[in-house]
PDB file of C-alpha atoms in Angstrom:
ATOM      1  CA  ALA A 115      86.217 101.891 109.162  1.00 43.00           C
ATOM      2  CA  ALA A 116      87.424 101.889 105.581  1.00 46.00           C
ATOM      3  CA  GLY A 117      85.274 103.455 103.164  1.00 47.00           C
ATOM      4  CA  LYS A 118      83.714 105.265 106.114  1.00 51.00           C
ATOM      5  CA  SER A 119      82.587 108.647 105.539  1.00 48.00           C
ATOM      6  CA  HIS A 120      82.835 111.306 109.238  1.00 43.00           C
ATOM      7  CA  PRO A 121      81.101 114.139 109.147  1.00 46.00           C
ATOM      8  CA  PHE A 122      83.851 116.137 108.331  1.00 43.00           C
ATOM      9  CA  GLY A 123      84.296 114.479 104.770  1.00 46.00           C
ATOM     10  CA  PHE A 124      87.892 113.000 103.393  1.00 61.00           C
ATOM     11  CA  PRO A 125      88.927 110.511 106.521  1.00 71.00           C
ATOM     12  CA  LEU A 126      92.153 109.397 106.950  1.00 80.00           C
ATOM     13  CA  THR A 127      92.724 106.265 107.964  1.00 83.00           C
ATOM     14  CA  LEU A 128      95.579 104.745 109.610  1.00 86.00           C
ATOM     15  CA  ASP A 129      96.690 102.802 106.891  1.00 83.00           C
ATOM     16  CA  SER A 130      97.221 106.030 104.660  1.00 80.00           C
ATOM     17  CA  LEU A 131      98.682 107.607 107.181  1.00 82.00           C
ATOM     18  CA  LEU A 132     101.072 104.851 107.596  1.00 81.00           C
ATOM     19  CA  GLU A 133     102.040 104.811 104.168  1.00 80.00           C
ATOM     20  CA  PHE A 134     102.522 107.996 103.573  1.00 78.00           C
ATOM     21  CA  LEU A 135     104.915 108.407 106.838  1.00 78.00           C
ATOM     22  CA  PHE A 136     106.686 105.347 105.314  1.00 78.00           C
ATOM     23  CA  ALA A 137     106.937 106.010 101.609  1.00 79.00           C
ATOM     24  CA  GLY A 138     110.380 105.127 100.156  1.00 76.00           C
ATOM     25  CA  SER A 139     111.241 103.610 103.466  1.00 75.00           C
ATOM     26  CA  THR A 140     113.424  99.934 103.393  1.00 74.00           C
ATOM     27  CA  ASP A 141     115.297 100.638 106.656  1.00 74.00           C
ATOM     28  CA  PRO A 142     112.937  98.741 109.586  1.00 69.00           C
ATOM     29  CA  LEU A 143     114.824 101.475 111.563  1.00 67.00           C
ATOM     30  CA  GLU A 144     112.976 103.909 109.780  1.00 70.00           C
ATOM     31  CA  LYS A 145     109.728 102.257 110.235  1.00 75.00           C
ATOM     32  CA  SER A 146     109.263 103.086 113.724  1.00 84.00           C
ATOM     33  CA  ILE A 147     106.278 105.487 114.774  1.00 88.00           C
ATOM     34  CA  ILE A 148     104.701 107.517 117.744  1.00 92.00           C
ATOM     35  CA  MET A 149     101.350 106.997 118.355  1.00 92.00           C
ATOM     36  CA  THR A 150      98.862 108.675 120.664  1.00 95.00           C
ATOM     37  CA  VAL A 151      95.268 108.918 121.108  1.00 95.00           C
ATOM     38  CA  ALA A 152      93.430 112.026 122.442  1.00 96.00           C
ATOM     39  CA  THR A 153      89.724 113.488 123.109  1.00 95.00           C
ATOM     40  CA  SER A 154      88.583 116.882 122.317  1.00 95.00           C
ATOM     41  CA  ALA A 155      88.333 117.370 126.328  1.00 96.00           C
ATOM     42  CA  ASN A 156      92.493 117.130 126.207  1.00 94.00           C
ATOM     43  CA  LYS A 157      93.270 119.532 122.857  1.00 95.00           C
ATOM     44  CA  ASN A 158      95.620 121.461 125.044  1.00 96.00           C
ATOM     45  CA  LEU A 159      97.533 118.232 126.183  1.00 96.00           C
ATOM     46  CA  LEU A 160      97.639 117.193 122.625  1.00 96.00           C
ATOM     47  CA  MET A 161      98.762 120.494 121.516  1.00 96.00           C
ATOM     48  CA  ASN A 162     102.019 120.306 124.513  1.00 97.00           C
ATOM     49  CA  PHE A 163     102.679 116.795 123.142  1.00 96.00           C
ATOM     50  CA  ILE A 164     103.112 118.086 119.663  1.00 95.00           C
ATOM     51  CA  CYS A 165     104.919 121.200 120.094  1.00 96.00           C
ATOM     52  CA  ASN A 166     107.245 118.880 121.715  1.00 96.00           C
ATOM     53  CA  MET A 167     108.066 116.224 119.256  1.00 94.00           C
ATOM     54  CA  ARG A 168     108.245 119.285 116.863  1.00 93.00           C
ATOM     55  CA  LEU A 169     111.026 120.714 119.638  1.00 96.00           C
ATOM     56  CA  LEU A 170     112.742 117.722 118.995  1.00 95.00           C
ATOM     57  CA  GLY A 171     112.930 117.063 115.558  1.00 92.00           C
ATOM     58  CA  VAL A 172     110.086 113.764 115.629  1.00 89.00           C
ATOM     59  CA  SER A 173     107.574 113.336 112.662  1.00 86.00           C
ATOM     60  CA  ASN A 174     107.124 110.009 113.015  1.00 86.00           C
ATOM     61  CA  PHE A 175     104.148 110.483 115.118  1.00 91.00           C
ATOM     62  CA  ILE A 176      99.924 109.772 114.350  1.00 93.00           C
ATOM     63  CA  VAL A 177      97.287 111.025 116.624  1.00 95.00           C
ATOM     64  CA  ALA A 178      94.153 108.686 116.940  1.00 95.00           C
ATOM     65  CA  ALA A 179      91.092 111.417 117.683  1.00 95.00           C
ATOM     66  CA  ILE A 180      88.522 109.663 119.552  1.00 94.00           C
ATOM     67  CA  ASP A 181      85.690 112.002 118.763  1.00 93.00           C
ATOM     68  CA  ASP A 182      84.564 114.136 115.622  1.00 92.00           C
ATOM     69  CA  GLU A 183      85.358 117.644 117.498  1.00 94.00           C
ATOM     70  CA  MET A 184      89.055 116.120 118.049  1.00 95.00           C
ATOM     71  CA  TYR A 185      89.416 115.212 114.216  1.00 92.00           C
ATOM     72  CA  ARG A 186      88.183 118.105 112.999  1.00 93.00           C
ATOM     73  CA  TYR A 187      90.518 120.463 115.710  1.00 95.00           C
ATOM     74  CA  SER A 188      93.361 118.199 114.159  1.00 94.00           C
ATOM     75  CA  VAL A 189      93.033 118.235 110.515  1.00 91.00           C
ATOM     76  CA  VAL A 190      92.459 122.079 110.969  1.00 92.00           C
ATOM     77  CA  ARG A 191      95.771 122.170 112.155  1.00 93.00           C
ATOM     78  CA  GLY A 192      97.602 119.689 109.696  1.00 90.00           C
ATOM     79  CA  LEU A 193      98.077 117.170 111.846  1.00 92.00           C
ATOM     80  CA  PRO A 194      98.744 113.332 111.182  1.00 91.00           C
ATOM     81  CA  VAL A 195      95.386 112.015 112.143  1.00 93.00           C
ATOM     82  CA  TYR A 196      92.538 109.532 111.933  1.00 92.00           C
ATOM     83  CA  LEU A 197      89.023 108.645 113.289  1.00 91.00           C
ATOM     84  CA  GLU A 198      89.172 105.941 115.739  1.00 89.00           C
ATOM     85  CA  ASP A 199      85.595 105.004 116.033  1.00 79.00           C
ATOM     86  CA  GLN A 200      86.331 101.255 117.226  1.00 79.00           C
ATOM     87  CA  VAL A 201      87.018 102.035 121.211  1.00 70.00           C
TER      88      VAL A 201
END
């Protein structure tokens, strides 16, 4: 929800992450994104996914955190994440 303040603060939104990832890009082929969804119960799986994406040189991914704990965990690690509260 736009404008809604989450407990951790400075809520990142899907729109703001997409704007950041695609800033300056005019090539439609460069405007693809990999999105994954994660909860705090599967932090290890998320980090495995992130490490493999980085190993492959893939940086155009976004994490949709389903709970506040996963959102905080991801923000602290500098991941492109937003809190999905419409599930």
